[in-house]
XYZ file of C-alpha atoms in Angstrom:
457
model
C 0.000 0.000 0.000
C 2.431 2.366 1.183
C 4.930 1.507 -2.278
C 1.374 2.254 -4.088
C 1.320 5.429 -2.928
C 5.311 6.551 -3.095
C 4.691 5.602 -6.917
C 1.372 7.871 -7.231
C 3.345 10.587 -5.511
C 6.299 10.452 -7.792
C 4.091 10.045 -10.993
C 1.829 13.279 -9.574
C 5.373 15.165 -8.784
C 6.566 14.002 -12.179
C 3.342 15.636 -13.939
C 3.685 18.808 -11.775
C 7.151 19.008 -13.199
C 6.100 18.875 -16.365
C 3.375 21.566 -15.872
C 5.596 23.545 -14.248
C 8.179 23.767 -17.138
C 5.883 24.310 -19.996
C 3.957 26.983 -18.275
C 1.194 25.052 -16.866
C 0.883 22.913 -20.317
C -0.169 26.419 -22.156
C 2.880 26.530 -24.319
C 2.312 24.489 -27.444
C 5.149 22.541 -28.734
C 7.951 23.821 -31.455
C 5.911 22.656 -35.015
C 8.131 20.735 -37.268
C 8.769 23.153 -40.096
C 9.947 21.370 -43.159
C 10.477 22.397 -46.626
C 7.303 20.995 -48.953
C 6.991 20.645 -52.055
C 10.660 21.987 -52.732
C 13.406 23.286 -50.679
C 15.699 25.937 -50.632
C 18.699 22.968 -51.901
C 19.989 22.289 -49.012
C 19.065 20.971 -45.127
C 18.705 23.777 -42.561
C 21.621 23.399 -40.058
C 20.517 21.289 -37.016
C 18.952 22.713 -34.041
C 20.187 22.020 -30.617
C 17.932 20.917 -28.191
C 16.369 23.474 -25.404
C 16.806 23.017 -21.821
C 12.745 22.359 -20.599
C 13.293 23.770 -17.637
C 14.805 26.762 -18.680
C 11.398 29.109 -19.439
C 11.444 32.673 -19.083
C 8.238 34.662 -19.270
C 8.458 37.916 -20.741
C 7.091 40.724 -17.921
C 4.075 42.967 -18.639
C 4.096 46.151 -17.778
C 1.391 47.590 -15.449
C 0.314 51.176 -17.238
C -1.491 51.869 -20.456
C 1.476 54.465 -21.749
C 4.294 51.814 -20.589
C 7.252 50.388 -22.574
C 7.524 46.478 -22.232
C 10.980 47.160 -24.571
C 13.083 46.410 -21.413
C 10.892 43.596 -20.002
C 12.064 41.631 -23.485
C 15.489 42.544 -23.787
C 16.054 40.797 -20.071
C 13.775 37.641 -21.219
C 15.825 37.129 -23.799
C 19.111 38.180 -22.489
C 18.003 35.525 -19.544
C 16.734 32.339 -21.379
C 19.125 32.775 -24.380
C 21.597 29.948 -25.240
C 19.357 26.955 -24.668
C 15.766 28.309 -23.383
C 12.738 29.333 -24.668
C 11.129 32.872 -23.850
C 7.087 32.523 -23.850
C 4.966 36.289 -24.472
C 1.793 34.873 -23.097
C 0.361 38.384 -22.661
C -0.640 41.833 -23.796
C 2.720 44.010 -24.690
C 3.095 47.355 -25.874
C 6.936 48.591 -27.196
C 7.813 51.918 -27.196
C 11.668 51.601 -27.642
C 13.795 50.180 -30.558
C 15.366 46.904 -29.983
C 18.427 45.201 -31.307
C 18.376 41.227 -30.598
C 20.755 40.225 -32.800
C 21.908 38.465 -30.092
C 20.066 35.477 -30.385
C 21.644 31.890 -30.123
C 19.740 28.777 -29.586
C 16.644 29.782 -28.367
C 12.507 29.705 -28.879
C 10.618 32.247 -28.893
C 6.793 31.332 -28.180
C 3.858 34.131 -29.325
C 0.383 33.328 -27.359
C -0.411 36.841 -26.692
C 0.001 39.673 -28.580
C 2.606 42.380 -29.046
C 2.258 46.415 -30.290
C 4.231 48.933 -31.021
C 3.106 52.172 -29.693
C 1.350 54.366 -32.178
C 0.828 57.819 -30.291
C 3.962 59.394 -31.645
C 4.766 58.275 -35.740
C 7.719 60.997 -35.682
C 9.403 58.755 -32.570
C 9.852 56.145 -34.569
C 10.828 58.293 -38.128
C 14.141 59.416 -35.859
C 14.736 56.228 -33.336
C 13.985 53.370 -35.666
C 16.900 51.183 -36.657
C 17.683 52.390 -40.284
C 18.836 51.063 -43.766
C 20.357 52.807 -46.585
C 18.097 50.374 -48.926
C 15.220 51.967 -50.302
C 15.075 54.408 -47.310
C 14.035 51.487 -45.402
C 13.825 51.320 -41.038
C 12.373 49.242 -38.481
C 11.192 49.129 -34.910
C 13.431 45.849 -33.971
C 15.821 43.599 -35.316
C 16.213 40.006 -34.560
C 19.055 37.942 -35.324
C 21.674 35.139 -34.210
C 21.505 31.640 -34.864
C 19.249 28.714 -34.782
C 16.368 30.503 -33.296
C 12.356 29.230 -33.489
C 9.978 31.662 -33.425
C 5.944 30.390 -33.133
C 2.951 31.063 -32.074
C -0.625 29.054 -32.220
C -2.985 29.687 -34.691
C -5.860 27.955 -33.245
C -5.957 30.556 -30.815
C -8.648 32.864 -31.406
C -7.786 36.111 -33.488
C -5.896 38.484 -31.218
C -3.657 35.988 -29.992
C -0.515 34.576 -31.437
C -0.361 38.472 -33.104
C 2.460 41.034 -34.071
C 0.838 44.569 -34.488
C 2.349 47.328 -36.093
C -0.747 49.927 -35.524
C -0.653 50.837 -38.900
C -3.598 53.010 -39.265
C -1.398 56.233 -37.778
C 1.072 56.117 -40.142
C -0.697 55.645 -43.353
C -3.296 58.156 -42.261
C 0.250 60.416 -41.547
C 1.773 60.170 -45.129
C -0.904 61.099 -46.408
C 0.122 64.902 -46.033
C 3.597 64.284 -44.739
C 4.540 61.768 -47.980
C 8.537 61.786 -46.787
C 7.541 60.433 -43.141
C 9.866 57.252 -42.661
C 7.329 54.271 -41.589
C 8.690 51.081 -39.997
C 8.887 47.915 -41.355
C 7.349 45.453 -38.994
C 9.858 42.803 -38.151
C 12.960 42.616 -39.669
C 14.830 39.104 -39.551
C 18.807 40.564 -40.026
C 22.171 38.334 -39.692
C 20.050 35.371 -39.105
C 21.320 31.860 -39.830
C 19.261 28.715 -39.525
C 15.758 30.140 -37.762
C 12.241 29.465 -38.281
C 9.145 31.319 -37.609
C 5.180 30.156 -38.437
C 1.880 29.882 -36.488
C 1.801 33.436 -36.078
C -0.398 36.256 -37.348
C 0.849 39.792 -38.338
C -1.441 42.939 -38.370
C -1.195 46.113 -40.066
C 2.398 47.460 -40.249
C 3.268 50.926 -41.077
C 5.321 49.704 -44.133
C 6.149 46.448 -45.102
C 5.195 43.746 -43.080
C 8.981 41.847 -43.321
C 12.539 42.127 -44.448
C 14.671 39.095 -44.246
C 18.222 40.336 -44.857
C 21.714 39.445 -44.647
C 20.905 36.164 -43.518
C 20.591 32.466 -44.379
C 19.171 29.135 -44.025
C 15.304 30.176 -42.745
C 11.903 28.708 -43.246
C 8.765 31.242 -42.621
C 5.443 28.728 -42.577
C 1.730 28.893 -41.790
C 1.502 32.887 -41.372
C -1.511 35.106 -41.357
C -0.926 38.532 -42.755
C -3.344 41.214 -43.025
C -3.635 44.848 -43.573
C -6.247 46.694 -43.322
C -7.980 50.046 -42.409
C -10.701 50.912 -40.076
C -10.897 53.864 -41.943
C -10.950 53.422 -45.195
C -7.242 55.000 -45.557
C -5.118 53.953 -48.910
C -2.464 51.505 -47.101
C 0.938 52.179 -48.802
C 3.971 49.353 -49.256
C 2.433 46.639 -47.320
C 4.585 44.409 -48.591
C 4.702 40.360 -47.025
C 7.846 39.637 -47.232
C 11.298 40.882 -48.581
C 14.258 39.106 -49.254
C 17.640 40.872 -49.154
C 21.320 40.202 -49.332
C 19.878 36.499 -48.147
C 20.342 33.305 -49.385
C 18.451 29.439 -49.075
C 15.247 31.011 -47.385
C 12.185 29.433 -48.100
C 8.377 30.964 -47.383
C 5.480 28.363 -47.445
C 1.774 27.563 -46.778
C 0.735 31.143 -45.511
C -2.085 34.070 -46.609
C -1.462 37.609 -47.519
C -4.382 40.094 -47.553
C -1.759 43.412 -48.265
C -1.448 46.508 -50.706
C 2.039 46.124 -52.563
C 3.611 42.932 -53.101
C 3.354 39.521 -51.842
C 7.138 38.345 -51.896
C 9.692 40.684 -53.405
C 13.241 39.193 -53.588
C 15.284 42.556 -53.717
C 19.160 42.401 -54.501
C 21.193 39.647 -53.771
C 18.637 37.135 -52.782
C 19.569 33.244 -53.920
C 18.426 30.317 -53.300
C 14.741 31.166 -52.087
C 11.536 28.952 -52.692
C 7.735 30.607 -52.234
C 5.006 28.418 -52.384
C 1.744 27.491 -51.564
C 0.475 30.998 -50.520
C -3.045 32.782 -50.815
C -2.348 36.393 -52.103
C -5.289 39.095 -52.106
C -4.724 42.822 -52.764
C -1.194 42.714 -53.713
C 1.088 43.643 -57.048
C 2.548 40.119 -57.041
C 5.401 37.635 -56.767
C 8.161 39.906 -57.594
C 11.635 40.029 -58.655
C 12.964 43.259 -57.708
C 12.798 46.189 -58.159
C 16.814 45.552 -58.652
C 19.096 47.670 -60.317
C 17.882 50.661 -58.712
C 21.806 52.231 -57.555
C 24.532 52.751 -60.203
C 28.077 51.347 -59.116
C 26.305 48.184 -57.797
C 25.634 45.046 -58.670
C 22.758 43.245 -57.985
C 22.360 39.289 -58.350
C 18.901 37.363 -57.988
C 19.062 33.932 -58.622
C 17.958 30.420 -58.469
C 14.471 30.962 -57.451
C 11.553 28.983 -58.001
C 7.661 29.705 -57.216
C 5.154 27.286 -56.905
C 1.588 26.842 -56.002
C 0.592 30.242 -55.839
C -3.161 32.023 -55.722
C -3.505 35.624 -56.640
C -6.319 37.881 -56.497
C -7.398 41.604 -57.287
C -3.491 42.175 -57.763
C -1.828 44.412 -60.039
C 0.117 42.427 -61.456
C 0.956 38.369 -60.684
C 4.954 37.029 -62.052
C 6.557 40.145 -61.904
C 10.552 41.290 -63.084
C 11.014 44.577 -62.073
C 14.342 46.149 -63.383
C 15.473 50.335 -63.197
C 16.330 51.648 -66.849
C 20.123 52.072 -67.138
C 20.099 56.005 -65.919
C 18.943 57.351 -62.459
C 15.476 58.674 -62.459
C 13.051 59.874 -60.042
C 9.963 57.945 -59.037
C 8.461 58.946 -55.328
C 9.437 60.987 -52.683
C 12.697 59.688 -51.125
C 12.939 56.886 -54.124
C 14.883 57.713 -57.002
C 17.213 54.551 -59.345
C 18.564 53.575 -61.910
C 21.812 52.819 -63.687
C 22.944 49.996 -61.862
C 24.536 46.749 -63.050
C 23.853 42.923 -62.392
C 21.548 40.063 -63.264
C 18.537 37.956 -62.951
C 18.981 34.153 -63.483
C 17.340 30.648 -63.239
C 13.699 31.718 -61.856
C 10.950 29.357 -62.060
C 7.187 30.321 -61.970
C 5.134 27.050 -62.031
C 1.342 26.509 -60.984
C -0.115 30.003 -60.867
C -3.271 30.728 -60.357
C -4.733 34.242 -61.142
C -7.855 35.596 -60.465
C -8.980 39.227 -61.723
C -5.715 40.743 -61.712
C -4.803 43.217 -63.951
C -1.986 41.346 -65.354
C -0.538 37.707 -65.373
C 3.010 38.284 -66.818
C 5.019 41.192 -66.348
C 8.755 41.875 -66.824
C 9.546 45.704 -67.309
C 13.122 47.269 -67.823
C 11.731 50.511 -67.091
C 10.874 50.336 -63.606
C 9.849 53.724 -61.947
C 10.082 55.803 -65.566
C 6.921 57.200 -67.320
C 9.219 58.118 -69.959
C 9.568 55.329 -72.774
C 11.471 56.973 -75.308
C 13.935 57.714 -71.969
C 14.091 53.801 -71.057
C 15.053 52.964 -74.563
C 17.690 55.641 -74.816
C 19.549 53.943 -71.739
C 18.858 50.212 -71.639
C 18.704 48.879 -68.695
C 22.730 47.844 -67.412
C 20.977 44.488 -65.683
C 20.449 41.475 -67.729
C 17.698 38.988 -67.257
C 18.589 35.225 -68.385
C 16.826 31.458 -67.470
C 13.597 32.669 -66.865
C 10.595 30.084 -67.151
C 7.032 31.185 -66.677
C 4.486 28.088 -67.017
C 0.925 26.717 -65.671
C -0.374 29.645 -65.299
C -4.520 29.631 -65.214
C -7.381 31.549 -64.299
C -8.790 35.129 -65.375
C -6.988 38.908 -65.637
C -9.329 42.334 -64.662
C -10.980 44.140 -67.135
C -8.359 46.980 -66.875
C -6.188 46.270 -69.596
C -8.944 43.666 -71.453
C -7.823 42.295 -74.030
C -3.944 42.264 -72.737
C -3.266 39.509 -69.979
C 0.262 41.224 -69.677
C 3.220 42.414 -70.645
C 7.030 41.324 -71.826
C 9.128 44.439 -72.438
C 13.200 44.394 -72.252
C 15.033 47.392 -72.920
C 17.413 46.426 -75.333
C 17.527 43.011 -77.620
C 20.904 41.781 -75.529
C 18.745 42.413 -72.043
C 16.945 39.204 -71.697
C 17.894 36.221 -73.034
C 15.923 32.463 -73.201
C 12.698 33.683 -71.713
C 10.112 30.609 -71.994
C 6.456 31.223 -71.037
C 4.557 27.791 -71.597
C 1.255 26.392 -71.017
C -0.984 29.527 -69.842
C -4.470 29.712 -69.777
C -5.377 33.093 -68.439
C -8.638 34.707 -69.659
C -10.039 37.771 -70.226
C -13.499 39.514 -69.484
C -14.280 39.876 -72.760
C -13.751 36.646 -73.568
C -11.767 38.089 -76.511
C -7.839 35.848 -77.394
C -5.758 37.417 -74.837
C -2.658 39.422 -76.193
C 0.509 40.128 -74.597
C 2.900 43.085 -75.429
C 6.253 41.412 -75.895
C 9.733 43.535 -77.120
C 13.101 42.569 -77.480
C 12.006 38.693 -76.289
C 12.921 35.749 -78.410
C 9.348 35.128 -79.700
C 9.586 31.672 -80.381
C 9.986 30.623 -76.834
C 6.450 32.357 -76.134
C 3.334 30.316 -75.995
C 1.412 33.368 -75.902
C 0.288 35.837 -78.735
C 2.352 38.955 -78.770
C 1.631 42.534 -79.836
C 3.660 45.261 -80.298
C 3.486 48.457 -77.579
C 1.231 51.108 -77.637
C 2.682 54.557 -78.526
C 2.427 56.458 -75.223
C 4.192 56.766 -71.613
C 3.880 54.255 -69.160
C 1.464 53.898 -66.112
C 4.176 53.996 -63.590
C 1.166 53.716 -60.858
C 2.874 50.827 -59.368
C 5.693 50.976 -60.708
């Protein structure tokens, strides 16, 4: 009797154990993230295992006008190096942050976290800064082999990164040089994961993935949108930069600019099996934007992709050879480099204005301008193919477009098997220059005579 209950006890101290580590059995378990259909071409470097006793709750602060910046720098500073660092409630920042630090930890999203909104100039002169695109960001996380998760079947609020949007689009409105934040950047990351999560309404784009290598981004929920019926400006998902064997997978995108843009110097990177709404595509680019550099995209392959009520669907964005101006605070142009071995496969499109487009001319009204100074970037391997569904009535009867600058710009260009419709019901037409013809499935006209619609580019 008495052995009986020794064993009871140590089976019911056993399970308190247990409890006790994962937070009272509230944390849910690190998902196996894995590569599927394709991977980036190589296996993600192995992942230590975490210490489960080692938990470290980030702190909440108690006032509405607090800063929970501190409270997360000493969570992480505390369970780094083999622990895991749960945000299991309500948390406001107010400060930049720089984890860069990060080595072999997880980082588990039940509750929610903000980023304070009553001051958009704060951030324009404290957030972290990059010379790219005139690009900044509230925080910066990066290190090495670092899992970052939430829960998705937790109801909608939880499991949530908020950028409080609204303030800052309704600011640039009238102010059109304000510097917004991107949401979360991912920089000097090697061999990391993050899914399960949802993202809401960032003042710019939602992510940047640069300098870094070796991650896998799964099962995300992104979404902007305005209370107020404001025009949203470059909500875009995700940006690869200066970052190679990344692949993004399985997620939704309800946003304003594009869905995936690989800027310069992103290799190696899979997208697929993603639900885009609102968006101006799957994009390569915009590269070439800064003379005396070089830009290199390559080895990319998209799969398995819905798009609806975009601008535009498989997109190559290239600057003409000479430096323009576009927007306020983005000017480009004359810089050197190339696009190689991308792969669209399985698209489907749905009432977007156009299926195809590749443009030499990003950011230039000005034809006659583009074709006096070719683009310096070449654009070579590029296969376009299973592409279904139906394009908007914008452009009706043109499904999209095919334009290099000069005839040495773009070389062995295939576009095979589409089957993209038009409202009208008319043959769809694409405009096609300086494009070896005979590797087009498609029927090609020639340009119309008149300056670009630069509206997005």
């Amino acid at each position: 009797m008495r052995l009986n209950f020794i064993s009871s006890l140590a089976a019911a101290l056993a399970q308190f154990s247990l409890a006790f580590a994962t937070g009272h059995a509230k944390i849910p378990s690190r998902p196996d993230v894995v590569p599927s259909p394709y991977n980036a071409g190589r296996a993600m470097p192995p992942s230590t295992p975490r210490d489960k006793h080692r938990y470290c709750h980030v702190k909440q602060g108690c006032h509405e006008k607090r800063d929970d910046a501190p409270h997360i720098l000493e969570a992480l500073q505390e369970c780094n190096n083999g622990g895991t660092v749960v945000f299991d409630k309500s948390y406001l920042i107010g400060s930049p942050l720089d984890l860069r630090f990060l080595k072999h930890v997880d980082i588990v999203i039940t509750g929610d976290i903000a980023f304070d909104d009553s001051d958009v100039y704060y951030w324009q002169n404290n957030s972290f800064k990059y010379t790219f695109q005139n690009q900044s960001t509230f925080w910066k996380l990066g290190g090495e082999d670092v899992h970052i998760y939430g829960d998705l079947a937790l109801e909608e609020g939880k499991s949530v990164i908020d950028g409080r949007g609204e303030a800052y689009w309704e600011a640039v409105q009238t102010d059109t040089a304000l510097l917004r934040p991107i949401l979360l950047a991912l920089d000097g990351m090697k061999g990391a994961t993050m899914s399960n999560l949802r993202m809401r309404n960032p003042p710019n784009w939602f992510n940047i993935i640069a300098n870094s290598s070796d991650i896998i981004i799964s099962d995300m929920d992104l979404r902007a949108e305005s209370l107020n019926g404001t025009k949203i400006p470059n909500s875009d998902g995700w940006d690869t930069y200066r970052s190679d064997h990344v692949v993004i997978q399985d997620s939704y995108i309800h946003n304003t600019d594009d869905c995936v843009s690989f800027k310069p110097n992103s290799t190696n990177v899979v997208v697929q099996n993603l639900e885009c709404i609102g968006s101006h595509g799957i994009s390569v680019g915009s590269i070439g934007q800064y003379p005396n550099e070089t830009d290199i995209v390559e080895n990319l392959y998209i799969y398995n992709i819905s798009m609806t009520n975009a601008s535009d669907f498989a997109r190559i964005k290239v600057w003409p050879g000479i430096e323009t101006n576009f927007q306020t605070n983005l000017a480009g142009g004359g810089g050197t480099g190339y696009v190689r071995n991308v792969t669209y496969d399985l698209l489907h499109s749905i009432n977007n204005d156009r299926a195809i487009t590749i443009t030499q001319c990003y950011g230039q009204s000005n034809e006659t301008l583009c074709n006096e100074y070719p683009a310096n970037l070449t654009i070579d391997d590029v296969t376009m193919k299973n592409i279904y569904g139906t394009t908007s009535a914008k452009f009706d009867p043109e499904a999209g477009t095919l334009v290099c600058s000069a005839p040495d710009r773009c070389k062995n260009i295939r576009v095979q098997n589409i089957t993209v419709a038009v409202p009208s019901g008319r043959p769809p037409v694409y405009e096609c220059r300086n494009m070896e013809n005979d590797l087009l499935q498609l029927t090609c006209v020639s340009e119309p005579d008149e300056d670009r619609d630069t509206s997005q580019g």
